[in-house]
Amino acid sequence: MKKIFALILAVALSATVLAGCQSGGDAASGENADNSESKVIKVGASPAPHAEILEVASDILKEQGYELDVVEFSDYVQPNLALSEGELDANYFQHQTYLDNFNEEYGTELVSIGAIHYEPLGIYAGRTTSLDSLPDNATIAVPNDTTNEARALLLLQDQGLIEVDESAGLNATVKDITSNPKNIQITEIEAAQLSRILPDVDLAVINGNYAIDGGLKMSDALAVEESGSVATTAYPNVIAVRKGDENRPELQALVEALKSDTVKQYINETYEGSVVPID
């Protein structure tokens, strides 16, 4: 009887040990899966220049064991909604002022973890080929989102075409125009469409990324935001993440890669002033 009991006990102990080994194996397997998943960084971006810049950064991240998954967006709303809803780890397409306004309007909690570059706005020729030949009652298209519209109006003011209420500052809209001697018709257009409507307007003030998308170069612009202007210092393009994710190692690695000398060199050589890296 004792032998039978000992045999049963031995079998039970063996089963327990085997179960423990199996359980440990599953846990290890699950842990590896989690680690593998955390190595993939899913980033929403505008096609140009952001997705192109991320492609360069991806090679740097690969050396650190990270895989970059870039999802391209053609507008300024969906990439923030996707990030807020957890469909992305980060996005790279917007400046800080736009991000702040978006959070206020949509009730999101997105934050910047690094400023990467800025894109000067430019005035591009449509039906009119120079600022000096701009006729009375000309039509000028500007971005229809609040922050970029203000930048556009301030750039037009810098060229002596209009005057804007000083108190409006970086929140200026067409309602804040105080002087318009040529009776210019300011048309507010979705930023992504501006380069496409150039044949239908006299001039258009276009964001750097959408100018690139439209095949335009900074050298094509009739006027550009100056590098030391309030607008260029207030509107650096940032990496945005959900509040609480700021210290995730993979996201910090993303910012470091985008601020690397390799990426800065690529930006300077590729975009020739249309995109300017930030130290």
PDB file of C-alpha atoms in Angstrom:
ATOM      1  CA  MET A   1       0.000   0.000   0.000  1.00  0.00           C
ATOM      2  CA  LYS A   2       2.827   2.332   0.864  1.00  0.00           C
ATOM      3  CA  LYS A   3       4.436   1.618  -2.510  1.00  0.00           C
ATOM      4  CA  ILE A   4       1.203   2.436  -4.320  1.00  0.00           C
ATOM      5  CA  PHE A   5       0.819   5.707  -2.368  1.00  0.00           C
ATOM      6  CA  ALA A   6       4.427   6.671  -3.126  1.00  0.00           C
ATOM      7  CA  LEU A   7       3.885   5.958  -6.791  1.00  0.00           C
ATOM      8  CA  ILE A   8       0.733   8.114  -6.894  1.00  0.00           C
ATOM      9  CA  LEU A   9       2.546  10.936  -5.083  1.00  0.00           C
ATOM     10  CA  ALA A  10       5.471  10.786  -7.528  1.00  0.00           C
ATOM     11  CA  VAL A  11       3.132  10.952 -10.508  1.00  0.00           C
ATOM     12  CA  ALA A  12       1.281  13.919  -8.988  1.00  0.00           C
ATOM     13  CA  LEU A  13       4.525  15.776  -8.319  1.00  0.00           C
ATOM     14  CA  SER A  14       5.751  15.106 -11.849  1.00  0.00           C
ATOM     15  CA  ALA A  15       2.498  16.459 -13.275  1.00  0.00           C
ATOM     16  CA  THR A  16       2.823  19.586 -11.141  1.00  0.00           C
ATOM     17  CA  VAL A  17       6.404  20.170 -12.277  1.00  0.00           C
ATOM     18  CA  LEU A  18       5.470  19.651 -15.920  1.00  0.00           C
ATOM     19  CA  ALA A  19       2.515  22.011 -15.586  1.00  0.00           C
ATOM     20  CA  GLY A  20       4.787  24.606 -14.022  1.00  0.00           C
ATOM     21  CA  CYS A  21       7.277  24.280 -16.865  1.00  0.00           C
ATOM     22  CA  GLN A  22       4.518  24.549 -19.418  1.00  0.00           C
ATOM     23  CA  SER A  23       3.047  27.591 -17.673  1.00  0.00           C
ATOM     24  CA  GLY A  24       6.458  29.229 -17.506  1.00  0.00           C
ATOM     25  CA  GLY A  25       6.980  28.558 -21.183  1.00  0.00           C
ATOM     26  CA  ASP A  26       3.649  30.204 -22.046  1.00  0.00           C
ATOM     27  CA  ALA A  27       4.469  33.208 -19.898  1.00  0.00           C
ATOM     28  CA  ALA A  28       7.833  33.563 -21.538  1.00  0.00           C
ATOM     29  CA  SER A  29       6.218  33.222 -24.933  1.00  0.00           C
ATOM     30  CA  GLY A  30       3.666  35.911 -24.047  1.00  0.00           C
ATOM     31  CA  GLU A  31       6.397  38.183 -22.747  1.00  0.00           C
ATOM     32  CA  ASN A  32       8.351  37.807 -25.975  1.00  0.00           C
ATOM     33  CA  ALA A  33       5.232  38.641 -27.975  1.00  0.00           C
ATOM     34  CA  ASP A  34       4.688  41.782 -25.924  1.00  0.00           C
ATOM     35  CA  ASN A  35       8.301  42.839 -26.360  1.00  0.00           C
ATOM     36  CA  SER A  36       8.117  42.156 -30.076  1.00  0.00           C
ATOM     37  CA  GLU A  37       4.944  44.213 -30.364  1.00  0.00           C
ATOM     38  CA  SER A  38       6.432  47.127 -28.412  1.00  0.00           C
ATOM     39  CA  LYS A  39       9.287  47.237 -30.905  1.00  0.00           C
ATOM     40  CA  VAL A  40       6.862  48.310 -33.660  1.00  0.00           C
ATOM     41  CA  ILE A  41       6.235  52.064 -33.662  1.00  0.00           C
ATOM     42  CA  LYS A  42       3.121  53.047 -35.599  1.00  0.00           C
ATOM     43  CA  VAL A  43       3.282  56.691 -36.689  1.00  0.00           C
ATOM     44  CA  GLY A  44       0.758  58.751 -38.640  1.00  0.00           C
ATOM     45  CA  ALA A  45       2.261  61.294 -41.035  1.00  0.00           C
ATOM     46  CA  SER A  46       1.658  63.548 -44.002  1.00  0.00           C
ATOM     47  CA  PRO A  47       3.166  62.003 -47.157  1.00  0.00           C
ATOM     48  CA  ALA A  48       5.689  64.797 -47.635  1.00  0.00           C
ATOM     49  CA  PRO A  49       7.935  65.698 -46.032  1.00  0.00           C
ATOM     50  CA  HIS A  50       7.033  63.813 -42.871  1.00  0.00           C
ATOM     51  CA  ALA A  51       6.712  60.264 -44.200  1.00  0.00           C
ATOM     52  CA  GLU A  52       9.838  60.775 -46.299  1.00  0.00           C
ATOM     53  CA  ILE A  53      11.789  61.960 -43.261  1.00  0.00           C
ATOM     54  CA  LEU A  54      10.493  59.027 -41.221  1.00  0.00           C
ATOM     55  CA  GLU A  55      11.802  56.658 -43.891  1.00  0.00           C
ATOM     56  CA  VAL A  56      15.319  57.940 -43.193  1.00  0.00           C
ATOM     57  CA  ALA A  57      14.791  57.668 -39.440  1.00  0.00           C
ATOM     58  CA  SER A  58      13.567  54.075 -39.830  1.00  0.00           C
ATOM     59  CA  ASP A  59      17.063  52.906 -40.780  1.00  0.00           C
ATOM     60  CA  ILE A  60      18.440  54.392 -37.569  1.00  0.00           C
ATOM     61  CA  LEU A  61      15.678  52.787 -35.519  1.00  0.00           C
ATOM     62  CA  LYS A  62      16.294  49.380 -37.101  1.00  0.00           C
ATOM     63  CA  GLU A  63      19.796  49.423 -35.655  1.00  0.00           C
ATOM     64  CA  GLN A  64      18.167  49.723 -32.214  1.00  0.00           C
ATOM     65  CA  GLY A  65      15.756  46.875 -32.880  1.00  0.00           C
ATOM     66  CA  TYR A  66      12.698  48.985 -33.680  1.00  0.00           C
ATOM     67  CA  GLU A  67      10.426  48.697 -36.694  1.00  0.00           C
ATOM     68  CA  LEU A  68       8.694  51.839 -37.955  1.00  0.00           C
ATOM     69  CA  ASP A  69       5.192  51.477 -39.413  1.00  0.00           C
ATOM     70  CA  VAL A  70       4.206  54.731 -41.153  1.00  0.00           C
ATOM     71  CA  VAL A  71       0.535  55.408 -41.935  1.00  0.00           C
ATOM     72  CA  GLU A  72       0.026  58.302 -44.356  1.00  0.00           C
ATOM     73  CA  PHE A  73      -2.801  60.827 -44.003  1.00  0.00           C
ATOM     74  CA  SER A  74      -3.817  63.553 -46.446  1.00  0.00           C
ATOM     75  CA  ASP A  75      -5.566  65.872 -43.981  1.00  0.00           C
ATOM     76  CA  TYR A  76      -4.966  67.535 -40.614  1.00  0.00           C
ATOM     77  CA  VAL A  77      -7.782  65.954 -38.570  1.00  0.00           C
ATOM     78  CA  GLN A  78      -7.705  62.168 -38.959  1.00  0.00           C
ATOM     79  CA  PRO A  79      -4.126  61.606 -37.733  1.00  0.00           C
ATOM     80  CA  ASN A  80      -4.958  63.250 -34.395  1.00  0.00           C
ATOM     81  CA  LEU A  81      -8.233  61.365 -34.028  1.00  0.00           C
ATOM     82  CA  ALA A  82      -6.468  58.088 -34.840  1.00  0.00           C
ATOM     83  CA  LEU A  83      -3.772  58.840 -32.264  1.00  0.00           C
ATOM     84  CA  SER A  84      -6.297  59.785 -29.601  1.00  0.00           C
ATOM     85  CA  GLU A  85      -8.251  56.563 -30.216  1.00  0.00           C
ATOM     86  CA  GLY A  86      -5.125  54.411 -29.823  1.00  0.00           C
ATOM     87  CA  GLU A  87      -4.760  53.442 -33.470  1.00  0.00           C
ATOM     88  CA  LEU A  88      -1.310  55.081 -33.599  1.00  0.00           C
ATOM     89  CA  ASP A  89       1.607  55.380 -31.191  1.00  0.00           C
ATOM     90  CA  ALA A  90       2.507  58.873 -32.405  1.00  0.00           C
ATOM     91  CA  ASN A  91       1.992  61.268 -35.266  1.00  0.00           C
ATOM     92  CA  TYR A  92       4.215  63.699 -37.128  1.00  0.00           C
ATOM     93  CA  PHE A  93       2.515  66.290 -39.304  1.00  0.00           C
ATOM     94  CA  GLN A  94       1.543  69.351 -37.260  1.00  0.00           C
ATOM     95  CA  HIS A  95       2.970  72.286 -35.375  1.00  0.00           C
ATOM     96  CA  GLN A  96       2.475  72.943 -31.671  1.00  0.00           C
ATOM     97  CA  THR A  97      -0.068  75.738 -32.101  1.00  0.00           C
ATOM     98  CA  TYR A  98      -2.288  73.565 -34.281  1.00  0.00           C
ATOM     99  CA  LEU A  99      -2.002  70.726 -31.751  1.00  0.00           C
ATOM    100  CA  ASP A 100      -3.063  73.025 -28.905  1.00  0.00           C
ATOM    101  CA  ASN A 101      -6.063  74.288 -30.862  1.00  0.00           C
ATOM    102  CA  PHE A 102      -7.031  70.740 -31.852  1.00  0.00           C
ATOM    103  CA  ASN A 103      -6.998  69.584 -28.233  1.00  0.00           C
ATOM    104  CA  GLU A 104      -9.226  72.490 -27.264  1.00  0.00           C
ATOM    105  CA  GLU A 105     -11.682  71.916 -30.115  1.00  0.00           C
ATOM    106  CA  TYR A 106     -11.908  68.118 -29.944  1.00  0.00           C
ATOM    107  CA  GLY A 107     -11.298  67.518 -26.244  1.00  0.00           C
ATOM    108  CA  THR A 108      -8.269  65.312 -26.900  1.00  0.00           C
ATOM    109  CA  GLU A 109      -5.214  64.978 -24.663  1.00  0.00           C
ATOM    110  CA  LEU A 110      -2.285  64.891 -27.064  1.00  0.00           C
ATOM    111  CA  VAL A 111       1.133  66.283 -26.195  1.00  0.00           C
ATOM    112  CA  SER A 112       4.399  67.007 -27.964  1.00  0.00           C
ATOM    113  CA  ILE A 113       7.549  65.094 -27.086  1.00  0.00           C
ATOM    114  CA  GLY A 114       9.878  66.902 -29.484  1.00  0.00           C
ATOM    115  CA  ALA A 115      10.096  69.628 -32.126  1.00  0.00           C
ATOM    116  CA  ILE A 116      11.697  68.319 -35.331  1.00  0.00           C
ATOM    117  CA  HIS A 117      11.477  70.962 -38.065  1.00  0.00           C
ATOM    118  CA  TYR A 118       9.527  73.941 -39.343  1.00  0.00           C
ATOM    119  CA  GLU A 119       8.082  74.586 -42.786  1.00  0.00           C
ATOM    120  CA  PRO A 120       7.977  78.214 -43.925  1.00  0.00           C
ATOM    121  CA  LEU A 121       4.761  79.273 -45.650  1.00  0.00           C
ATOM    122  CA  GLY A 122       5.225  80.645 -49.139  1.00  0.00           C
ATOM    123  CA  ILE A 123       3.199  82.786 -51.520  1.00  0.00           C
ATOM    124  CA  TYR A 124       2.952  81.002 -54.871  1.00  0.00           C
ATOM    125  CA  ALA A 125       1.888  82.365 -58.248  1.00  0.00           C
ATOM    126  CA  GLY A 126      -1.390  81.383 -59.824  1.00  0.00           C
ATOM    127  CA  ARG A 127      -2.865  83.616 -62.515  1.00  0.00           C
ATOM    128  CA  THR A 128      -0.596  86.443 -61.365  1.00  0.00           C
ATOM    129  CA  THR A 129       3.131  85.856 -61.689  1.00  0.00           C
ATOM    130  CA  SER A 130       4.507  88.534 -59.367  1.00  0.00           C
ATOM    131  CA  LEU A 131       3.482  90.552 -56.334  1.00  0.00           C
ATOM    132  CA  ASP A 132       4.117  93.824 -58.185  1.00  0.00           C
ATOM    133  CA  SER A 133       1.636  92.912 -60.917  1.00  0.00           C
ATOM    134  CA  LEU A 134      -1.146  91.859 -58.540  1.00  0.00           C
ATOM    135  CA  PRO A 135      -4.336  93.573 -59.786  1.00  0.00           C
ATOM    136  CA  ASP A 136      -7.105  95.173 -57.767  1.00  0.00           C
ATOM    137  CA  ASN A 137      -9.800  92.700 -56.661  1.00  0.00           C
ATOM    138  CA  ALA A 138      -7.332  89.822 -56.976  1.00  0.00           C
ATOM    139  CA  THR A 139      -8.136  86.507 -55.315  1.00  0.00           C
ATOM    140  CA  ILE A 140      -5.655  85.036 -52.848  1.00  0.00           C
ATOM    141  CA  ALA A 141      -6.255  81.600 -51.332  1.00  0.00           C
ATOM    142  CA  VAL A 142      -5.120  80.886 -47.772  1.00  0.00           C
ATOM    143  CA  PRO A 143      -5.391  77.833 -45.464  1.00  0.00           C
ATOM    144  CA  ASN A 144      -8.753  77.606 -43.721  1.00  0.00           C
ATOM    145  CA  ASP A 145      -7.513  76.302 -40.359  1.00  0.00           C
ATOM    146  CA  THR A 146      -7.140  79.034 -37.772  1.00  0.00           C
ATOM    147  CA  THR A 147      -3.420  78.868 -37.047  1.00  0.00           C
ATOM    148  CA  ASN A 148      -2.218  78.607 -40.634  1.00  0.00           C
ATOM    149  CA  GLU A 149      -4.667  81.251 -41.815  1.00  0.00           C
ATOM    150  CA  ALA A 150      -3.138  83.676 -39.330  1.00  0.00           C
ATOM    151  CA  ARG A 151       0.342  82.862 -40.621  1.00  0.00           C
ATOM    152  CA  ALA A 152      -0.822  83.454 -44.188  1.00  0.00           C
ATOM    153  CA  LEU A 153      -2.373  86.813 -43.344  1.00  0.00           C
ATOM    154  CA  LEU A 154       0.764  87.941 -41.514  1.00  0.00           C
ATOM    155  CA  LEU A 155       2.867  86.948 -44.521  1.00  0.00           C
ATOM    156  CA  LEU A 156       0.591  88.977 -46.821  1.00  0.00           C
ATOM    157  CA  GLN A 157       0.938  91.856 -44.391  1.00  0.00           C
ATOM    158  CA  ASP A 158       4.730  91.567 -44.522  1.00  0.00           C
ATOM    159  CA  GLN A 159       4.470  92.070 -48.299  1.00  0.00           C
ATOM    160  CA  GLY A 160       2.428  95.259 -47.845  1.00  0.00           C
ATOM    161  CA  LEU A 161      -0.742  93.784 -49.353  1.00  0.00           C
ATOM    162  CA  ILE A 162      -2.979  94.054 -46.284  1.00  0.00           C
ATOM    163  CA  GLU A 163      -2.852  95.151 -42.664  1.00  0.00           C
ATOM    164  CA  VAL A 164      -4.016  92.982 -39.774  1.00  0.00           C
ATOM    165  CA  ASP A 165      -5.196  94.041 -36.331  1.00  0.00           C
ATOM    166  CA  GLU A 166      -2.090  93.731 -34.189  1.00  0.00           C
ATOM    167  CA  SER A 167      -4.066  92.464 -31.201  1.00  0.00           C
ATOM    168  CA  ALA A 168      -5.211  89.414 -33.197  1.00  0.00           C
ATOM    169  CA  GLY A 169      -1.646  88.178 -33.599  1.00  0.00           C
ATOM    170  CA  LEU A 170      -1.347  84.478 -34.354  1.00  0.00           C
ATOM    171  CA  ASN A 171      -5.122  84.043 -34.117  1.00  0.00           C
ATOM    172  CA  ALA A 172      -5.918  86.472 -36.922  1.00  0.00           C
ATOM    173  CA  THR A 173      -8.669  85.723 -39.445  1.00  0.00           C
ATOM    174  CA  VAL A 174     -10.004  87.653 -42.431  1.00  0.00           C
ATOM    175  CA  LYS A 175     -12.252  89.526 -39.980  1.00  0.00           C
ATOM    176  CA  ASP A 176      -9.118  91.074 -38.458  1.00  0.00           C
ATOM    177  CA  ILE A 177      -7.968  92.716 -41.709  1.00  0.00           C
ATOM    178  CA  THR A 178      -7.947  96.471 -41.052  1.00  0.00           C
ATOM    179  CA  SER A 179      -6.590  97.693 -44.393  1.00  0.00           C
ATOM    180  CA  ASN A 180      -6.993  96.183 -47.857  1.00  0.00           C
ATOM    181  CA  PRO A 181      -6.135  98.872 -50.439  1.00  0.00           C
ATOM    182  CA  LYS A 182      -6.368  96.527 -53.440  1.00  0.00           C
ATOM    183  CA  ASN A 183      -9.673  95.057 -52.244  1.00  0.00           C
ATOM    184  CA  ILE A 184      -8.096  91.597 -52.328  1.00  0.00           C
ATOM    185  CA  GLN A 185     -10.558  88.735 -52.023  1.00  0.00           C
ATOM    186  CA  ILE A 186      -9.220  86.313 -49.419  1.00  0.00           C
ATOM    187  CA  THR A 187     -10.522  82.789 -50.041  1.00  0.00           C
ATOM    188  CA  GLU A 188     -10.183  80.214 -47.265  1.00  0.00           C
ATOM    189  CA  ILE A 189      -9.393  76.755 -48.667  1.00  0.00           C
ATOM    190  CA  GLU A 190      -8.544  73.423 -47.034  1.00  0.00           C
ATOM    191  CA  ALA A 191      -4.748  73.436 -46.837  1.00  0.00           C
ATOM    192  CA  ALA A 192      -4.249  70.203 -48.791  1.00  0.00           C
ATOM    193  CA  GLN A 193      -6.101  71.652 -51.800  1.00  0.00           C
ATOM    194  CA  LEU A 194      -4.180  74.914 -52.158  1.00  0.00           C
ATOM    195  CA  SER A 195      -1.585  73.798 -54.694  1.00  0.00           C
ATOM    196  CA  ARG A 196      -4.326  72.244 -56.842  1.00  0.00           C
ATOM    197  CA  ILE A 197      -6.339  75.450 -57.165  1.00  0.00           C
ATOM    198  CA  LEU A 198      -3.455  77.708 -58.227  1.00  0.00           C
ATOM    199  CA  PRO A 199      -4.825  78.015 -61.800  1.00  0.00           C
ATOM    200  CA  ASP A 200      -8.080  79.390 -60.367  1.00  0.00           C
ATOM    201  CA  VAL A 201      -6.660  82.131 -58.127  1.00  0.00           C
ATOM    202  CA  ASP A 202      -4.136  84.926 -58.471  1.00  0.00           C
ATOM    203  CA  LEU A 203      -1.959  83.752 -55.583  1.00  0.00           C
ATOM    204  CA  ALA A 204      -2.040  81.121 -52.861  1.00  0.00           C
ATOM    205  CA  VAL A 205      -0.285  80.944 -49.512  1.00  0.00           C
ATOM    206  CA  ILE A 206       0.723  77.312 -49.088  1.00  0.00           C
ATOM    207  CA  ASN A 207       2.136  75.239 -46.233  1.00  0.00           C
ATOM    208  CA  GLY A 208       5.554  73.765 -46.905  1.00  0.00           C
ATOM    209  CA  ASN A 209       4.440  70.128 -46.888  1.00  0.00           C
ATOM    210  CA  TYR A 210       1.569  70.728 -49.286  1.00  0.00           C
ATOM    211  CA  ALA A 211       3.778  72.809 -51.551  1.00  0.00           C
ATOM    212  CA  ILE A 212       6.122  69.815 -51.762  1.00  0.00           C
ATOM    213  CA  ASP A 213       3.156  67.518 -52.449  1.00  0.00           C
ATOM    214  CA  GLY A 214       2.151  69.841 -55.282  1.00  0.00           C
ATOM    215  CA  GLY A 215       5.589  69.718 -56.884  1.00  0.00           C
ATOM    216  CA  LEU A 216       6.513  73.237 -55.775  1.00  0.00           C
ATOM    217  CA  LYS A 217       9.905  74.329 -54.483  1.00  0.00           C
ATOM    218  CA  MET A 218      10.792  77.095 -52.086  1.00  0.00           C
ATOM    219  CA  SER A 219      12.597  78.799 -54.962  1.00  0.00           C
ATOM    220  CA  ASP A 220       9.235  78.994 -56.773  1.00  0.00           C
ATOM    221  CA  ALA A 221       7.701  81.129 -54.024  1.00  0.00           C
ATOM    222  CA  LEU A 222       7.219  84.861 -54.561  1.00  0.00           C
ATOM    223  CA  ALA A 223       7.701  85.436 -50.819  1.00  0.00           C
ATOM    224  CA  VAL A 224       8.471  83.236 -47.823  1.00  0.00           C
ATOM    225  CA  GLU A 225       8.237  83.540 -44.048  1.00  0.00           C
ATOM    226  CA  GLU A 226      11.598  84.755 -42.804  1.00  0.00           C
ATOM    227  CA  SER A 227      13.546  82.354 -40.613  1.00  0.00           C
ATOM    228  CA  GLY A 228      13.493  84.728 -37.645  1.00  0.00           C
ATOM    229  CA  SER A 229       9.813  85.616 -37.864  1.00  0.00           C
ATOM    230  CA  VAL A 230       7.391  84.994 -35.014  1.00  0.00           C
ATOM    231  CA  ALA A 231       5.559  82.471 -37.173  1.00  0.00           C
ATOM    232  CA  THR A 232       8.553  80.231 -37.827  1.00  0.00           C
ATOM    233  CA  THR A 233       9.550  80.176 -34.161  1.00  0.00           C
ATOM    234  CA  ALA A 234       5.965  79.511 -33.049  1.00  0.00           C
ATOM    235  CA  TYR A 235       5.206  76.733 -35.526  1.00  0.00           C
ATOM    236  CA  PRO A 236       7.781  73.935 -35.321  1.00  0.00           C
ATOM    237  CA  ASN A 237       6.447  70.537 -36.431  1.00  0.00           C
ATOM    238  CA  VAL A 238       6.346  68.127 -33.510  1.00  0.00           C
ATOM    239  CA  ILE A 239       6.016  64.470 -32.612  1.00  0.00           C
ATOM    240  CA  ALA A 240       2.660  64.127 -30.836  1.00  0.00           C
ATOM    241  CA  VAL A 241       1.659  61.284 -28.519  1.00  0.00           C
ATOM    242  CA  ARG A 242      -1.135  60.571 -26.055  1.00  0.00           C
ATOM    243  CA  LYS A 243      -0.703  62.170 -22.646  1.00  0.00           C
ATOM    244  CA  GLY A 244       0.972  59.609 -20.408  1.00  0.00           C
ATOM    245  CA  ASP A 245       3.038  58.063 -23.205  1.00  0.00           C
ATOM    246  CA  GLU A 246       5.744  60.715 -23.170  1.00  0.00           C
ATOM    247  CA  ASN A 247       8.422  58.495 -21.607  1.00  0.00           C
ATOM    248  CA  ARG A 248       7.859  55.302 -23.586  1.00  0.00           C
ATOM    249  CA  PRO A 249      11.382  54.215 -24.652  1.00  0.00           C
ATOM    250  CA  GLU A 250      10.448  53.519 -28.267  1.00  0.00           C
ATOM    251  CA  LEU A 251       8.911  56.987 -28.662  1.00  0.00           C
ATOM    252  CA  GLN A 252      11.969  58.650 -27.143  1.00  0.00           C
ATOM    253  CA  ALA A 253      14.080  56.638 -29.592  1.00  0.00           C
ATOM    254  CA  LEU A 254      11.908  57.956 -32.436  1.00  0.00           C
ATOM    255  CA  VAL A 255      12.565  61.567 -31.446  1.00  0.00           C
ATOM    256  CA  GLU A 256      16.298  60.940 -31.088  1.00  0.00           C
ATOM    257  CA  ALA A 257      16.423  59.378 -34.555  1.00  0.00           C
ATOM    258  CA  LEU A 258      14.571  62.335 -36.089  1.00  0.00           C
ATOM    259  CA  LYS A 259      16.978  64.760 -34.426  1.00  0.00           C
ATOM    260  CA  SER A 260      20.057  62.870 -35.617  1.00  0.00           C
ATOM    261  CA  ASP A 261      22.668  64.448 -37.876  1.00  0.00           C
ATOM    262  CA  THR A 262      21.745  61.931 -40.578  1.00  0.00           C
ATOM    263  CA  VAL A 263      18.147  63.138 -40.701  1.00  0.00           C
ATOM    264  CA  LYS A 264      19.137  66.810 -40.512  1.00  0.00           C
ATOM    265  CA  GLN A 265      21.490  66.357 -43.453  1.00  0.00           C
ATOM    266  CA  TYR A 266      18.744  64.626 -45.439  1.00  0.00           C
ATOM    267  CA  ILE A 267      16.304  67.473 -44.742  1.00  0.00           C
ATOM    268  CA  ASN A 268      18.754  70.184 -45.760  1.00  0.00           C
ATOM    269  CA  GLU A 269      19.873  68.445 -48.941  1.00  0.00           C
ATOM    270  CA  THR A 270      16.439  67.258 -50.048  1.00  0.00           C
ATOM    271  CA  TYR A 271      14.140  70.197 -49.378  1.00  0.00           C
ATOM    272  CA  GLU A 272      16.494  73.131 -49.944  1.00  0.00           C
ATOM    273  CA  GLY A 273      14.842  75.497 -47.474  1.00  0.00           C
ATOM    274  CA  SER A 274      11.248  74.258 -47.791  1.00  0.00           C
ATOM    275  CA  VAL A 275      11.850  72.294 -44.592  1.00  0.00           C
ATOM    276  CA  VAL A 276      14.295  73.461 -41.921  1.00  0.00           C
ATOM    277  CA  PRO A 277      15.523  71.130 -39.134  1.00  0.00           C
ATOM    278  CA  ILE A 278      15.445  72.308 -35.538  1.00  0.00           C
ATOM    279  CA  ASP A 279      18.443  71.703 -33.286  1.00  0.00           C
TER     280      ASP A 279
END
